[in-house]
Coordinates of C-alpha atoms in Angstrom, one line a residue:
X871 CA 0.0 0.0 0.0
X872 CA 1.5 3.4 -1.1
X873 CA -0.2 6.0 1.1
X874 CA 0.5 9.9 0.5
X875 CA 0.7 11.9 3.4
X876 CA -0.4 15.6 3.0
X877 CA -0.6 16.9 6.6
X878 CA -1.0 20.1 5.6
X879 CA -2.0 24.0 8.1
X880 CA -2.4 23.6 11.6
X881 CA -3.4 20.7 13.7
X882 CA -3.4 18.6 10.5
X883 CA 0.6 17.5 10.7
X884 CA -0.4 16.0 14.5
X885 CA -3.4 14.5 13.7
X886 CA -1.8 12.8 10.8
X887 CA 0.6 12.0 13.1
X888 CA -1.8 9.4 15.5
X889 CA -3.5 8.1 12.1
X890 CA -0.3 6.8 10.6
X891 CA 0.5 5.3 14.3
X892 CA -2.9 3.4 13.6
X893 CA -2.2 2.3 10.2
X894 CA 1.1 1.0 11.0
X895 CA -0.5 -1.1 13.8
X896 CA -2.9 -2.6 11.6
X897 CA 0.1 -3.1 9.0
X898 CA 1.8 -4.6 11.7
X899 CA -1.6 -6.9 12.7
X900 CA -2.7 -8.1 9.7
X901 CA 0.5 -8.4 7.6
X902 CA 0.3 -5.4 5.3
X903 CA 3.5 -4.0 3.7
X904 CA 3.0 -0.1 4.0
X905 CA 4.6 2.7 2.6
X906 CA 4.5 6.6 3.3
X907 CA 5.5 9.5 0.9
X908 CA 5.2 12.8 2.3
X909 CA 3.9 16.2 0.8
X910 CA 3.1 20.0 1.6
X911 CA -0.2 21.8 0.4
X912 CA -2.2 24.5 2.5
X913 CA -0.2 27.6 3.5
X914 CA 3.1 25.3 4.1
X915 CA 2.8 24.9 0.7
X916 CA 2.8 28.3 0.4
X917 CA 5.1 29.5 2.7
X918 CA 7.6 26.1 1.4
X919 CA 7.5 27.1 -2.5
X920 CA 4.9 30.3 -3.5
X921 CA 1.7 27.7 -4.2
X922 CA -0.7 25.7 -2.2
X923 CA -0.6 22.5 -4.1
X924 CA 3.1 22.2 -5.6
X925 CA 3.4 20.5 -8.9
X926 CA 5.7 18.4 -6.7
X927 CA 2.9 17.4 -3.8
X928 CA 0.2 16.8 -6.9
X929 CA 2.8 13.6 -8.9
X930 CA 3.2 11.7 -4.6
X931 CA -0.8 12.0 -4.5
X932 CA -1.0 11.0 -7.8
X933 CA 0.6 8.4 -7.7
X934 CA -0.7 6.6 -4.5
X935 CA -3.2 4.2 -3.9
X936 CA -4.8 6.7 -1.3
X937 CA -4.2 10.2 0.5
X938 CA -4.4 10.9 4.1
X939 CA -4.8 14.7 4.1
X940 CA -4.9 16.5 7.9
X941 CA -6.5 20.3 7.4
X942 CA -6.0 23.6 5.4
X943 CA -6.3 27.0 6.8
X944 CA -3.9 30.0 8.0
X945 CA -5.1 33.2 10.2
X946 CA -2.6 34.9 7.9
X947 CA -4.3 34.6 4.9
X948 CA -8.4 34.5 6.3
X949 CA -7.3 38.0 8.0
X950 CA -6.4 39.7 4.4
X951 CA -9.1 39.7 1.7
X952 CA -7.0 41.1 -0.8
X953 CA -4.6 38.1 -0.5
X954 CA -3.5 36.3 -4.0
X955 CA -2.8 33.5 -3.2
X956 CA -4.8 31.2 -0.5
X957 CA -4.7 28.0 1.2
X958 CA -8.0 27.0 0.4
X959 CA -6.9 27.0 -3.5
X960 CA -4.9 24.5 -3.2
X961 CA -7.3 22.3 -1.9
X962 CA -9.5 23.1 -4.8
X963 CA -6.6 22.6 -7.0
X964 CA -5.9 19.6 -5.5
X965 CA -9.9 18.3 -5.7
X966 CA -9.6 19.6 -9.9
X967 CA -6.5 17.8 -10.7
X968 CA -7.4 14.7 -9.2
X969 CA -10.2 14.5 -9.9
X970 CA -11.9 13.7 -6.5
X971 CA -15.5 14.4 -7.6
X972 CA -17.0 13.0 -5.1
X973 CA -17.2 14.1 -0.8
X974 CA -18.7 11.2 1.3
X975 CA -19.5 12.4 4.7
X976 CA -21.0 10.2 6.9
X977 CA -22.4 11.4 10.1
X978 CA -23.5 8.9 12.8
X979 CA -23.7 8.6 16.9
X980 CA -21.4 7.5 19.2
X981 CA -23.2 5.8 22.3
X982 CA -20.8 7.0 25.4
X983 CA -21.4 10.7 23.4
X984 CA -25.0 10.6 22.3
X985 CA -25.5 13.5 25.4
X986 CA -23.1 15.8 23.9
X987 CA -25.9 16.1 20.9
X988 CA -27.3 19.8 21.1
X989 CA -30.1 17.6 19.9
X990 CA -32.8 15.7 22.1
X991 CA -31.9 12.0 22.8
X992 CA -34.9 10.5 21.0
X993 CA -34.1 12.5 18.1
X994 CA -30.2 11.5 17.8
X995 CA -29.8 8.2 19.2
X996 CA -29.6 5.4 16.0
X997 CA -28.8 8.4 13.5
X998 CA -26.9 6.9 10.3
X999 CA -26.7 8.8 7.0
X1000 CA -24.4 10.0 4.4
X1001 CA -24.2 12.4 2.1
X1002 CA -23.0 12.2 -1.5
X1003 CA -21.3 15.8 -2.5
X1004 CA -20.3 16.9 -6.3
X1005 CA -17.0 18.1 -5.3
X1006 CA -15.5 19.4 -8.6
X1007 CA -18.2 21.4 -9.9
X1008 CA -21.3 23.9 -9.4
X1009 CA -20.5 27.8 -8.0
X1010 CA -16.8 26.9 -7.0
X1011 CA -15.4 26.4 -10.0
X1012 CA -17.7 27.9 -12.8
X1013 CA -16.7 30.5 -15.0
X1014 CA -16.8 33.8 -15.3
X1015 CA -16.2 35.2 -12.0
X1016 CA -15.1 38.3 -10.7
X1017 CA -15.6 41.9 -9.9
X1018 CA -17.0 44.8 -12.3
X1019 CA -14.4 47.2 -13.1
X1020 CA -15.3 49.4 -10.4
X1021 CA -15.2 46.8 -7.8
X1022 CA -19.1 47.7 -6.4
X1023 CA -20.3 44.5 -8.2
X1024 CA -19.2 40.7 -7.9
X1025 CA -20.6 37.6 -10.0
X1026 CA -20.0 33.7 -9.6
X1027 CA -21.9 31.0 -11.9
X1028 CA -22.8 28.2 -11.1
X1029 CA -22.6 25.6 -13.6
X1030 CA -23.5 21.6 -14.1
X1031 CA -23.3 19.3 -16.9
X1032 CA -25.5 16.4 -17.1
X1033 CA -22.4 13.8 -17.0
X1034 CA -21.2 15.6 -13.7
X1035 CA -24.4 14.8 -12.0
X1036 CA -24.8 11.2 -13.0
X1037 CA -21.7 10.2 -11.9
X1038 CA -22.0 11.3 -8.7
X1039 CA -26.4 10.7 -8.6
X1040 CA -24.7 6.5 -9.5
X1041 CA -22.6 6.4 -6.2
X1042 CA -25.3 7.6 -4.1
X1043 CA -28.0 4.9 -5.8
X1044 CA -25.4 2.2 -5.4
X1045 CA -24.2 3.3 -2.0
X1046 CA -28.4 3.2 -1.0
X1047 CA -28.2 -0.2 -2.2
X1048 CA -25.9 -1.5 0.4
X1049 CA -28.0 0.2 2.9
X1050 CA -31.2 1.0 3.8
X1051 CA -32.3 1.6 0.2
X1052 CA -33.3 5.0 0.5
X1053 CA -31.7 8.1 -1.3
X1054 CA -32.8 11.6 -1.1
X1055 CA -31.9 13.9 -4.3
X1056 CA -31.2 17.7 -2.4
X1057 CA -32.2 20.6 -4.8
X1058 CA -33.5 24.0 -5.3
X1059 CA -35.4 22.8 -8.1
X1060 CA -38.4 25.5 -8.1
X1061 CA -35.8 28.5 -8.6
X1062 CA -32.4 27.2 -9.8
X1063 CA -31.8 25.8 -13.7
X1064 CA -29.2 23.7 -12.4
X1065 CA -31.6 22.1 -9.8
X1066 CA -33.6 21.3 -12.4
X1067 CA -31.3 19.6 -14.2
X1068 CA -30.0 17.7 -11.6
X1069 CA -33.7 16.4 -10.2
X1070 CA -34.3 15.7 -14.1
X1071 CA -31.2 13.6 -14.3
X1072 CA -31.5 11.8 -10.7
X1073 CA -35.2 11.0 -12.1
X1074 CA -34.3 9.6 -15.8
X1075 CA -31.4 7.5 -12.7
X1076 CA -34.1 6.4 -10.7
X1077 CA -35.8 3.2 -13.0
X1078 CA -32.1 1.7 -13.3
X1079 CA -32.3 1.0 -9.3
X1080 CA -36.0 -0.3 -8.7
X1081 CA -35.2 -1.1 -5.3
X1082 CA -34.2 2.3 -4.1
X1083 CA -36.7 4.7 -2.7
X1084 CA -36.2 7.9 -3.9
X1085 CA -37.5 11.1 -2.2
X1086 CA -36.7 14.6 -3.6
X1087 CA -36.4 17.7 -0.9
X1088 CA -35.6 21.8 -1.3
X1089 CA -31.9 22.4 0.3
X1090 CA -33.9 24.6 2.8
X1091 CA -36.4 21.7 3.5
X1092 CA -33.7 19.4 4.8
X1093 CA -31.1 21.8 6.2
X1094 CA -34.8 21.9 8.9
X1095 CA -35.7 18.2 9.0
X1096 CA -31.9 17.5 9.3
X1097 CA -32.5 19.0 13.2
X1098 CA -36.4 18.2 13.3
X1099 CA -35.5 14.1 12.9
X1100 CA -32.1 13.4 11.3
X1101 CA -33.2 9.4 11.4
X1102 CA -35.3 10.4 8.3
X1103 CA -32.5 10.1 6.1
X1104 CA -30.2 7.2 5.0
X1105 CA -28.2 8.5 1.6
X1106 CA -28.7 12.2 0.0
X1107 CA -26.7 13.3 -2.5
X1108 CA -26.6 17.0 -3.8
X1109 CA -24.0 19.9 -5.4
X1110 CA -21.2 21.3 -3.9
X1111 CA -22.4 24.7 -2.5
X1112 CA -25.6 23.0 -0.7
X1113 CA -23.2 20.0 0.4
X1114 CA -20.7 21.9 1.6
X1115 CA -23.3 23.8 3.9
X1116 CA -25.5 20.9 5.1
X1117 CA -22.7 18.3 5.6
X1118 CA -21.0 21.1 8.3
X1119 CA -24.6 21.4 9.9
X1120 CA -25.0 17.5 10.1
X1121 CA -21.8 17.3 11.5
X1122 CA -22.7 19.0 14.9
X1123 CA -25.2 15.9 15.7
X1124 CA -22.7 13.8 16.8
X1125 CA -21.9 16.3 19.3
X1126 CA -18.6 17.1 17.8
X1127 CA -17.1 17.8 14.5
X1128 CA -13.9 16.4 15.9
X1129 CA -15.4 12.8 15.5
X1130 CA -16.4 12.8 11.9
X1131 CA -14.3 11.1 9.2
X1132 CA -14.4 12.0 4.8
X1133 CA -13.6 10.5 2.0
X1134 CA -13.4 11.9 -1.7
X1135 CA -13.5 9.8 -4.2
X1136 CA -12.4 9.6 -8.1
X1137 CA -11.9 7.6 -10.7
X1138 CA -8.7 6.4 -9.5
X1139 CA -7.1 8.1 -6.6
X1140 CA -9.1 8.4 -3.2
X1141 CA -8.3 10.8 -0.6
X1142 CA -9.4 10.7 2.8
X1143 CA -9.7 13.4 5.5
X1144 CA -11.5 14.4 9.2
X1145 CA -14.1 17.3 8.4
X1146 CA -12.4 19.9 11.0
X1147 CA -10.2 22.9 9.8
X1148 CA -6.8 23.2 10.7
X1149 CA -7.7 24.7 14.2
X1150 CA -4.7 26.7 14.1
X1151 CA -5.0 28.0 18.2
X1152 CA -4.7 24.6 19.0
X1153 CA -1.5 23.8 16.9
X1154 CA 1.7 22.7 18.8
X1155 CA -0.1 22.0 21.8
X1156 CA -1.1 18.3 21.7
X1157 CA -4.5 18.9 22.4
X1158 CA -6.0 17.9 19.5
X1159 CA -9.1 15.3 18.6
X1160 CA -7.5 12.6 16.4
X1161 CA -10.5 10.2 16.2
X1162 CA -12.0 11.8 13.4
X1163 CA -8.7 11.8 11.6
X1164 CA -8.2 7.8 12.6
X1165 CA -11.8 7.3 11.4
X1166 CA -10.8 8.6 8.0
X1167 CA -8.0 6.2 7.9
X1168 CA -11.2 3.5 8.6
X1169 CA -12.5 5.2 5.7
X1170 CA -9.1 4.3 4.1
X1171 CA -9.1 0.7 4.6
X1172 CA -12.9 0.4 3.4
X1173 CA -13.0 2.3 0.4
X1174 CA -9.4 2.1 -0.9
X1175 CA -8.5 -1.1 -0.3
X1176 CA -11.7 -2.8 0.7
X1177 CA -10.3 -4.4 3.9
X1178 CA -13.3 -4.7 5.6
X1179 CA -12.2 -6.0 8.8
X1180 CA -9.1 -3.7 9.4
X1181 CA -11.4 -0.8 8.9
X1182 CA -13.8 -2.2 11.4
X1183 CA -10.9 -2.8 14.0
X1184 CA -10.0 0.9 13.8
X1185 CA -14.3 2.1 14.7
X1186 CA -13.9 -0.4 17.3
X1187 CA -10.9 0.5 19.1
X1188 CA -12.2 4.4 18.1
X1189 CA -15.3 3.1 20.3
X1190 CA -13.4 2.1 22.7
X1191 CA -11.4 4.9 23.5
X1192 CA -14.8 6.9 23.9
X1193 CA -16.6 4.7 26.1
X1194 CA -13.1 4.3 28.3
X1195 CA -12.7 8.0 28.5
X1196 CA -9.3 7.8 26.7
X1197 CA -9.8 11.3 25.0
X1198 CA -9.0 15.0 24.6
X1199 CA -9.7 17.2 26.4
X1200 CA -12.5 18.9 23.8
X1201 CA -14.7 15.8 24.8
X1202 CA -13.5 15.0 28.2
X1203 CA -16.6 16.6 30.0
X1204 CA -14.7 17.5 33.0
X1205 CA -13.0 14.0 33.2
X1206 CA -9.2 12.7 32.4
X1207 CA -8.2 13.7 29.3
X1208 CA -4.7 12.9 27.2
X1209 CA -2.5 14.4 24.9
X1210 CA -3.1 14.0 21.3
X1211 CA -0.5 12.1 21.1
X1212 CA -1.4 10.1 23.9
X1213 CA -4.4 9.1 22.3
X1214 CA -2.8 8.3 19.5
X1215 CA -0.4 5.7 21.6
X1216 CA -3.2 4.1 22.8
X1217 CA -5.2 3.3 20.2
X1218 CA -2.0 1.5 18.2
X1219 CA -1.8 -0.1 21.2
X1220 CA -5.0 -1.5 21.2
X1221 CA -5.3 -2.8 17.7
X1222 CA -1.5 -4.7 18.8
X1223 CA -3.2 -5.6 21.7

């Protein structure tokens, strides 16, 4: 297994730091020969060689069989509107030229946590869905953009090709498949020509996959039933802008966004990331949450390499450190609570164990 590392801003180089502890171990457990290649992007990038995704950084994710990516982000750079070059484009960059067209984000409960919520027991306990984003297209990267010449107006299109949507509208039907056969198309179909296209397209979808329910909902519809009752859902798929948006507010269910895992997917190289920032007040300290980071690397062994059982050893020791109390301090609630690093020791330990 060749693995790229791209740690990247912040807390991402010590979060990556307790996932590759965990992947060793499992190398180590279940006979896996396991290589690393490392690589800066984010504002090391920039600060490291004047771009955020390096031509250099692009030909080690390239050519891997997956990417564990930590976070990018810089107070330098949010702080100065005017500034030319970002972090955040070399994550797009690096999205484009892979071609990672597709976000999963899963979002799910942990028992020992279900009381963290800032949702109602009854209504969080037993939630299980995932979303499907179109990572590669839509507002973020249509053209033209800009500014007027006297700076007082601003434009951004948002653009979708049939071919984009079915690609992505297919991995959310066969995903619903393996579950609980239910997929939910998320649109803004009664104002938006794009919406319309994409509900068009998910419905000329739909007769391929006759045992998959399929519901269609307004983006503002479920960004309300998402916190009215989340168990209503089991696959939704939807565009980039909307997903971006609903997959942060879906995150908070668990009762921290420090738990949840990512995965974007292409045609051949799959990346794999937690759904936190880079956290940057937090870097250095080792006081980091590396479970959702580990989880990714779960995500990893799943999707990438379709080791079924290694992935599952990682959520359960994961599991296990929660309902121990072997955590940081951000979900400690008021009890022990170890370094990042720490945490990180432990869990390796575990999987050895």
């Amino acid at each position: 297994m060749n693995i790229a590392l791209l740690p990247g801003d912040g807390i991402g180089p010590e979060v990556i730091d307790q996932a590759v502890k965990v992947v060793k171990a499992i190398g180590q457990k279940f006979g896996h020969q396991i290589t690393f290649t490392e690589g800066v992007v984010g504002a090391t990038a920039i600060d490291a060689t004047g771009e955020p995704y390096p031509d250099a950084t692009h030909e080690i994710a390239a050519a891997s069989d997956a990417v564990l990516f930590g976070a990018i982000g810089d107070p330098k750079y949010d702080n100065d509107p005017k500034a030319k070059v970002r972090p955040e484009q070399g994550l797009l960059l690096m999205r484009q030229k892979l071609g990672l067209f597709a976000n999963v984000r899963p979002t799910f409960t942990f028992p020992s946590l279900v009381h963290k919520s800032p949702l109602k027991l009854d209504r969080v306990e037993g939630v299980d869905f995932v979303f499907f984003r179109e990572l590669t297209g839509g507002v973020y990267f249509g053209e033209p953009r800009g500014r007027n010449e006297q700076g007082t107006k601003a434009f951004d299109t948002n653009m979708y090709s049939k071919e984009e949507i079915t690609r992505l509208a297919r991995m959310g039907f066969e995903a619903a498949q393996k579950r609980r056969k239910l997929l939910t198309c998320v649109d803004k179909a009664n104002v938006m020509a794009t919406s319309r296209l994409w509900r068009e397209t998910v419905q000329e979808l739909a007769p391929e996959y006759p045992d998959v329910k399929v519901e269609y909902e307004f983006v503002d519809a479920v960004a309300m039933r998402l916190i009215q009752w989340p168990k209503a859902y089991d696959v939704l798929i939807t565009e980039n802008l909307f997903g971006d948006i609903l997959t942060d507010e879906a995150s908070v269910i668990s009762g921290s966004m420090g738990l949840m895992p990512s995965a974007s997917l292409g045609t051949s190289v799959k990346l794999f990331e937690p759904i936190h920032g880079s956290y940057p007040q937090a870097a250095g300290k080792d006081i980091a949450n590396p479970l959702a980071t580990v989880l990714s690397a779960a995500m990893m062994f799943d999707y990438a390499f379709d080791l079924k059982e290694e992935a599952q050893l990682i959520s359960d020791v994961v599991n296990q450190s929660l309902s121990e109390g072997y955590v940081t301090e951000d979900i400690a609630d008021g009890g022990p609570s170890y370094k990042t690093s720490e945490v990180g020791d432990w869990l390796a330990a575990k999987i050895l164990a």
